[in-house]
mmCIF file of C-alpha atoms in Angstrom:
data_model
loop_
_atom_site.group_PDB
_atom_site.id
_atom_site.type_symbol
_atom_site.label_atom_id
_atom_site.label_comp_id
_atom_site.label_asym_id
_atom_site.label_seq_id
_atom_site.Cartn_x
_atom_site.Cartn_y
_atom_site.Cartn_z
ATOM 1 C CA MET A 145 -17.463 -1.067 -7.973
ATOM 2 C CA ASN A 146 -14.930 -2.238 -5.448
ATOM 3 C CA GLU A 147 -11.537 -0.449 -5.757
ATOM 4 C CA ASN A 148 -9.109 -2.919 -4.081
ATOM 5 C CA LEU A 149 -9.565 -5.841 -6.048
ATOM 6 C CA PHE A 150 -7.533 -8.095 -3.377
ATOM 7 C CA ALA A 151 -9.670 -7.221 -0.779
ATOM 8 C CA SER A 152 -11.277 -10.302 -0.982
ATOM 9 C CA PHE A 153 -8.130 -12.184 -0.203
ATOM 10 C CA ILE A 154 -7.364 -10.520 3.151
ATOM 11 C CA ALA A 155 -8.178 -12.519 5.981
ATOM 12 C CA PRO A 156 -11.467 -12.061 7.901
ATOM 13 C CA THR A 157 -11.592 -10.879 11.314
ATOM 14 C CA ILE A 158 -14.499 -10.947 13.677
ATOM 15 C CA LEU A 159 -14.122 -8.452 16.670
ATOM 16 C CA GLY A 160 -10.807 -8.018 15.877
ATOM 17 C CA LEU A 161 -9.801 -11.284 16.091
ATOM 18 C CA PRO A 162 -8.770 -13.593 13.387
ATOM 19 C CA ALA A 163 -11.910 -15.888 12.052
ATOM 20 C CA ALA A 164 -9.345 -17.910 9.200
ATOM 21 C CA VAL A 165 -9.236 -20.926 11.613
ATOM 22 C CA LEU A 166 -13.160 -21.061 12.280
ATOM 23 C CA ILE A 167 -13.370 -20.565 7.866
ATOM 24 C CA ILE A 168 -10.557 -23.604 8.191
ATOM 25 C CA LEU A 169 -12.543 -25.681 10.245
ATOM 26 C CA PHE A 170 -15.663 -24.800 8.922
ATOM 27 C CA PRO A 171 -15.611 -27.710 5.717
ATOM 28 C CA PRO A 172 -15.458 -30.885 7.523
ATOM 29 C CA LEU A 173 -19.125 -30.101 9.077
ATOM 30 C CA LEU A 174 -20.388 -29.806 5.679
ATOM 31 C CA ILE A 175 -19.216 -34.243 4.842
ATOM 32 C CA PRO A 176 -22.485 -36.012 5.554
ATOM 33 C CA THR A 177 -21.951 -38.971 7.774
ATOM 34 C CA SER A 178 -24.666 -41.653 8.658
ATOM 35 C CA LYS A 179 -25.622 -42.979 11.938
ATOM 36 C CA TYR A 180 -27.864 -46.049 10.150
ATOM 37 C CA LEU A 181 -26.359 -49.512 9.219
ATOM 38 C CA ILE A 182 -28.387 -49.097 5.452
ATOM 39 C CA ASN A 183 -26.470 -45.581 3.845
ATOM 40 C CA ASN A 184 -28.543 -43.462 1.607
ATOM 41 C CA ARG A 185 -27.924 -42.764 -1.955
ATOM 42 C CA LEU A 186 -25.771 -39.366 -0.807
ATOM 43 C CA ILE A 187 -23.616 -41.307 1.943
ATOM 44 C CA THR A 188 -22.788 -44.259 -0.725
ATOM 45 C CA THR A 189 -21.800 -41.666 -3.391
ATOM 46 C CA GLN A 190 -19.825 -39.951 -0.694
ATOM 47 C CA GLN A 191 -18.152 -43.255 0.173
ATOM 48 C CA TRP A 192 -17.810 -44.267 -3.774
ATOM 49 C CA LEU A 193 -16.188 -40.932 -5.226
ATOM 50 C CA ILE A 194 -13.649 -41.462 -1.474
ATOM 51 C CA LYS A 195 -13.224 -45.131 -2.647
ATOM 52 C CA LEU A 196 -12.212 -44.043 -6.181
ATOM 53 C CA THR A 197 -10.051 -41.337 -5.495
ATOM 54 C CA SER A 198 -7.938 -43.627 -2.589
ATOM 55 C CA LYS A 199 -7.472 -46.295 -5.461
ATOM 56 C CA GLN A 200 -6.544 -43.536 -7.883
ATOM 57 C CA MET A 201 -3.839 -42.420 -5.890
ATOM 58 C CA MET A 202 -2.614 -45.238 -3.659
ATOM 59 C CA ALA A 203 -1.787 -47.514 -7.186
ATOM 60 C CA MET A 204 1.528 -46.463 -7.481
ATOM 61 C CA HIS A 205 2.455 -46.928 -4.175
ATOM 62 C CA ASN A 206 3.929 -49.493 -2.289
ATOM 63 C CA THR A 207 3.313 -50.857 1.507
ATOM 64 C CA LYS A 208 4.730 -48.083 3.332
ATOM 65 C CA GLY A 209 3.208 -45.306 0.869
ATOM 66 C CA ARG A 210 -0.377 -46.908 1.294
ATOM 67 C CA THR A 211 0.347 -46.420 4.794
ATOM 68 C CA TRP A 212 -0.309 -42.416 3.876
ATOM 69 C CA SER A 213 -3.858 -43.043 2.374
ATOM 70 C CA LEU A 214 -5.842 -41.554 5.053
ATOM 71 C CA MET A 215 -3.398 -38.430 5.295
ATOM 72 C CA LEU A 216 -3.997 -38.075 1.481
ATOM 73 C CA VAL A 217 -7.650 -38.568 1.459
ATOM 74 C CA SER A 218 -8.216 -36.215 3.496
ATOM 75 C CA LEU A 219 -6.055 -33.922 2.473
ATOM 76 C CA ILE A 220 -7.661 -33.920 -1.191
ATOM 77 C CA ILE A 221 -11.343 -33.363 0.654
ATOM 78 C CA PHE A 222 -10.023 -30.383 2.288
ATOM 79 C CA ILE A 223 -8.834 -28.737 -0.283
ATOM 80 C CA THR A 224 -11.680 -29.242 -2.995
ATOM 81 C CA THR A 225 -14.667 -28.354 -0.191
ATOM 82 C CA THR A 226 -12.179 -25.283 0.537
ATOM 83 C CA ASN A 227 -11.868 -24.435 -2.791
ATOM 84 C CA LEU A 228 -15.572 -24.694 -3.828
ATOM 85 C CA LEU A 229 -17.011 -22.465 -0.694
ATOM 86 C CA GLY A 230 -14.351 -20.268 -1.679
ATOM 87 C CA LEU A 231 -16.449 -19.820 -5.143
ATOM 88 C CA LEU A 232 -19.799 -18.469 -3.165
ATOM 89 C CA PRO A 233 -21.026 -14.924 -2.752
ATOM 90 C CA HIS A 234 -18.834 -12.998 -0.005
ATOM 91 C CA SER A 235 -16.987 -15.836 0.814
ATOM 92 C CA PHE A 236 -13.046 -16.123 1.911
ATOM 93 C CA THR A 237 -11.167 -18.911 0.495
ATOM 94 C CA PRO A 238 -8.081 -19.928 2.366
ATOM 95 C CA THR A 239 -6.291 -21.467 -0.268
ATOM 96 C CA THR A 240 -5.483 -17.940 -1.433
ATOM 97 C CA GLN A 241 -2.937 -17.554 1.149
ATOM 98 C CA LEU A 242 0.326 -18.686 0.423
ATOM 99 C CA SER A 243 0.993 -19.181 4.049
ATOM 100 C CA MET A 244 -1.486 -21.856 4.777
ATOM 101 C CA ASN A 245 -0.376 -23.638 1.488
ATOM 102 C CA LEU A 246 3.189 -23.691 2.672
ATOM 103 C CA ALA A 247 1.363 -24.805 5.794
ATOM 104 C CA MET A 248 0.123 -27.766 4.370
ATOM 105 C CA ALA A 249 3.039 -28.289 1.714
ATOM 106 C CA ILE A 250 6.110 -28.207 3.785
ATOM 107 C CA PRO A 251 4.961 -30.818 6.581
ATOM 108 C CA LEU A 252 3.822 -33.328 3.966
ATOM 109 C CA TRP A 253 7.015 -32.915 1.955
ATOM 110 C CA ALA A 254 9.297 -33.074 4.834
ATOM 111 C CA GLY A 255 7.812 -35.975 6.329
ATOM 112 C CA ALA A 256 8.113 -37.745 2.524
ATOM 113 C CA VAL A 257 11.825 -36.700 2.290
ATOM 114 C CA ILE A 258 13.107 -37.604 6.060
ATOM 115 C CA MET A 259 11.046 -40.649 5.180
ATOM 116 C CA GLY A 260 13.310 -41.327 2.335
ATOM 117 C CA PHE A 261 16.520 -40.334 4.226
ATOM 118 C CA ARG A 262 15.619 -43.067 6.643
ATOM 119 C CA SER A 263 14.627 -45.944 4.790
ATOM 120 C CA LYS A 264 16.245 -45.395 1.662
ATOM 121 C CA ILE A 265 19.331 -43.668 2.407
ATOM 122 C CA LYS A 266 21.281 -44.963 -0.878
ATOM 123 C CA ASN A 267 18.668 -43.818 -3.268
ATOM 124 C CA ALA A 268 18.146 -40.886 -1.704
ATOM 125 C CA LEU A 269 21.595 -39.403 -2.217
ATOM 126 C CA ALA A 270 21.899 -40.589 -5.481
ATOM 127 C CA HIS A 271 19.090 -37.861 -7.007
ATOM 128 C CA PHE A 272 21.530 -35.381 -6.086
ATOM 129 C CA LEU A 273 24.314 -36.582 -8.530
ATOM 130 C CA PRO A 274 22.964 -38.722 -11.607
ATOM 131 C CA GLN A 275 25.395 -41.573 -12.771
ATOM 132 C CA GLY A 276 27.370 -40.681 -15.136
ATOM 133 C CA THR A 277 28.501 -36.847 -14.625
ATOM 134 C CA PRO A 278 31.544 -35.340 -15.329
ATOM 135 C CA THR A 279 33.705 -34.739 -12.308
ATOM 136 C CA PRO A 280 34.175 -30.842 -13.131
ATOM 137 C CA LEU A 281 30.382 -30.820 -12.922
ATOM 138 C CA ILE A 282 29.835 -32.343 -9.516
ATOM 139 C CA PRO A 283 29.679 -29.584 -7.367
ATOM 140 C CA MET A 284 27.183 -27.568 -10.007
ATOM 141 C CA LEU A 285 24.965 -30.425 -10.037
ATOM 142 C CA VAL A 286 24.876 -31.246 -6.649
ATOM 143 C CA ILE A 287 23.899 -27.368 -5.797
ATOM 144 C CA ILE A 288 21.865 -27.770 -8.749
ATOM 145 C CA GLU A 289 19.529 -30.569 -7.126
ATOM 146 C CA THR A 290 19.755 -29.230 -4.117
ATOM 147 C CA ILE A 291 18.099 -26.176 -4.492
ATOM 148 C CA SER A 292 15.057 -27.958 -6.766
ATOM 149 C CA LEU A 293 14.513 -30.094 -3.736
ATOM 150 C CA LEU A 294 14.428 -27.555 -1.575
ATOM 151 C CA ILE A 295 12.513 -25.544 -3.876
ATOM 152 C CA GLN A 296 9.323 -28.408 -4.128
ATOM 153 C CA PRO A 297 7.160 -27.250 -1.238
ATOM 154 C CA MET A 298 7.771 -23.874 -2.355
ATOM 155 C CA ALA A 299 6.618 -24.744 -6.055
ATOM 156 C CA LEU A 300 3.280 -26.630 -4.607
ATOM 157 C CA ALA A 301 1.650 -24.131 -2.649
ATOM 158 C CA VAL A 302 2.553 -21.228 -5.389
ATOM 159 C CA ARG A 303 1.016 -23.100 -7.926
ATOM 160 C CA LEU A 304 -1.949 -24.041 -6.136
ATOM 161 C CA THR A 305 -2.268 -20.019 -4.360
ATOM 162 C CA ALA A 306 -1.735 -18.779 -7.899
ATOM 163 C CA ASN A 307 -4.313 -20.602 -9.846
ATOM 164 C CA ILE A 308 -6.918 -19.668 -6.895
ATOM 165 C CA THR A 309 -6.285 -16.090 -6.903
ATOM 166 C CA ALA A 310 -6.361 -15.526 -10.395
ATOM 167 C CA GLY A 311 -9.359 -17.553 -10.939
ATOM 168 C CA HIS A 312 -11.067 -15.559 -8.141
ATOM 169 C CA LEU A 313 -9.303 -12.030 -9.635
ATOM 170 C CA LEU A 314 -10.925 -12.456 -13.464
ATOM 171 C CA MET A 315 -14.132 -13.632 -11.900
ATOM 172 C CA HIS A 316 -14.231 -9.952 -9.860
ATOM 173 C CA LEU A 317 -13.426 -8.378 -12.611
ATOM 174 C CA ILE A 318 -16.114 -9.952 -15.180
ATOM 175 C CA GLY A 319 -18.650 -9.632 -12.357
ATOM 176 C CA SER A 320 -17.938 -5.957 -11.855
ATOM 177 C CA ALA A 321 -18.621 -5.787 -15.781
ATOM 178 C CA THR A 322 -21.614 -7.102 -15.936
ATOM 179 C CA LEU A 323 -22.926 -4.737 -12.640
ATOM 180 C CA ALA A 324 -21.332 -1.565 -14.634
ATOM 181 C CA MET A 325 -22.693 -2.415 -18.247
ATOM 182 C CA SER A 326 -26.543 -3.425 -16.845
ATOM 183 C CA THR A 327 -27.536 0.250 -16.717
ATOM 184 C CA ILE A 328 -25.825 1.126 -20.274
ATOM 185 C CA ASN A 329 -25.893 -1.657 -22.829
ATOM 186 C CA LEU A 330 -28.394 -4.691 -21.730
ATOM 187 C CA PRO A 331 -27.261 -7.523 -25.224
ATOM 188 C CA SER A 332 -23.499 -6.282 -23.840
ATOM 189 C CA THR A 333 -24.654 -7.610 -20.611
ATOM 190 C CA LEU A 334 -26.293 -10.394 -21.203
ATOM 191 C CA ILE A 335 -22.742 -11.648 -23.419
ATOM 192 C CA ILE A 336 -20.368 -11.061 -20.471
ATOM 193 C CA PHE A 337 -23.341 -12.637 -18.237
ATOM 194 C CA THR A 338 -22.793 -15.589 -20.163
ATOM 195 C CA ILE A 339 -18.811 -15.193 -20.027
ATOM 196 C CA LEU A 340 -19.405 -14.894 -16.504
ATOM 197 C CA ILE A 341 -21.294 -18.003 -16.249
ATOM 198 C CA LEU A 342 -18.833 -20.092 -18.313
ATOM 199 C CA LEU A 343 -15.848 -18.803 -15.733
ATOM 200 C CA THR A 344 -17.725 -20.033 -13.257
ATOM 201 C CA ILE A 345 -17.890 -23.861 -14.662
ATOM 202 C CA LEU A 346 -14.508 -23.127 -15.669
ATOM 203 C CA GLU A 347 -13.399 -22.263 -11.786
ATOM 204 C CA ILE A 348 -15.676 -25.612 -10.185
ATOM 205 C CA ALA A 349 -12.984 -27.427 -12.912
ATOM 206 C CA VAL A 350 -10.029 -25.633 -11.366
ATOM 207 C CA ALA A 351 -10.662 -25.676 -7.948
ATOM 208 C CA LEU A 352 -11.133 -29.597 -8.411
ATOM 209 C CA ILE A 353 -7.942 -29.940 -10.479
ATOM 210 C CA GLN A 354 -6.316 -27.754 -8.356
ATOM 211 C CA ALA A 355 -6.727 -30.235 -5.279
ATOM 212 C CA TYR A 356 -6.420 -33.198 -7.623
ATOM 213 C CA VAL A 357 -2.826 -31.745 -8.823
ATOM 214 C CA PHE A 358 -1.669 -30.819 -4.860
ATOM 215 C CA THR A 359 -2.437 -34.433 -3.854
ATOM 216 C CA LEU A 360 -0.944 -36.408 -6.656
ATOM 217 C CA LEU A 361 2.132 -34.223 -6.286
ATOM 218 C CA VAL A 362 2.907 -34.950 -2.669
ATOM 219 C CA GLY A 363 1.880 -38.776 -3.616
ATOM 220 C CA LEU A 364 4.555 -38.386 -6.317
ATOM 221 C CA TYR A 365 7.152 -36.897 -3.601
ATOM 222 C CA LEU A 366 6.288 -40.281 -1.345
ATOM 223 C CA HIS A 367 6.777 -41.979 -3.898
ATOM 224 C CA ASP A 368 10.075 -41.321 -4.573
ATOM 225 C CA ASN A 369 11.306 -41.670 -1.164
ATOM 226 C CA THR A 370 9.664 -45.294 -0.294
#
């Protein structure tokens, strides 16, 4: 049994050099492409899923917001493939690193906010002070709304990091318990192994849902500023 539960979350190195960049660049290589005029079933299914996802996310946006469609679709594909690859044994999940999630969340959030201040400055400033606010509460509300705006990228990153990390830790604990019980009690081992299989299915769903939630929230921030 591994004594350090967080050993799997340490960024791997190759000959002393960080391998996180190579791992991040690896998922796009798994997406198949076609060189033929008529696509096969895999490519057709992939294009249908991308079209469905893009239509779902872009439905609430106006013309200016839909210019971000390529960015948002690429984001959800990247997070989905990264989360799913992290479920493989002896693999590393970059989305368990808060620094990487912040690197995705902050530029997207900042781009949406800057776009809002450039195109809809009055509406953007109106969010800081709701209509009908009593005069004595104005300074406090402006401070609260400013803080709530600034913590949006942190909330995005922490949500993704916490959900993926918690699932991996739980799978590690149950997997270790299954291995330890295999030499002690076979019926208990089968029960724990069944729980591990169900948890793995749940983690696959969580990997897909968290990718969708992250991209959806970025889309909502964009919608509020376009």
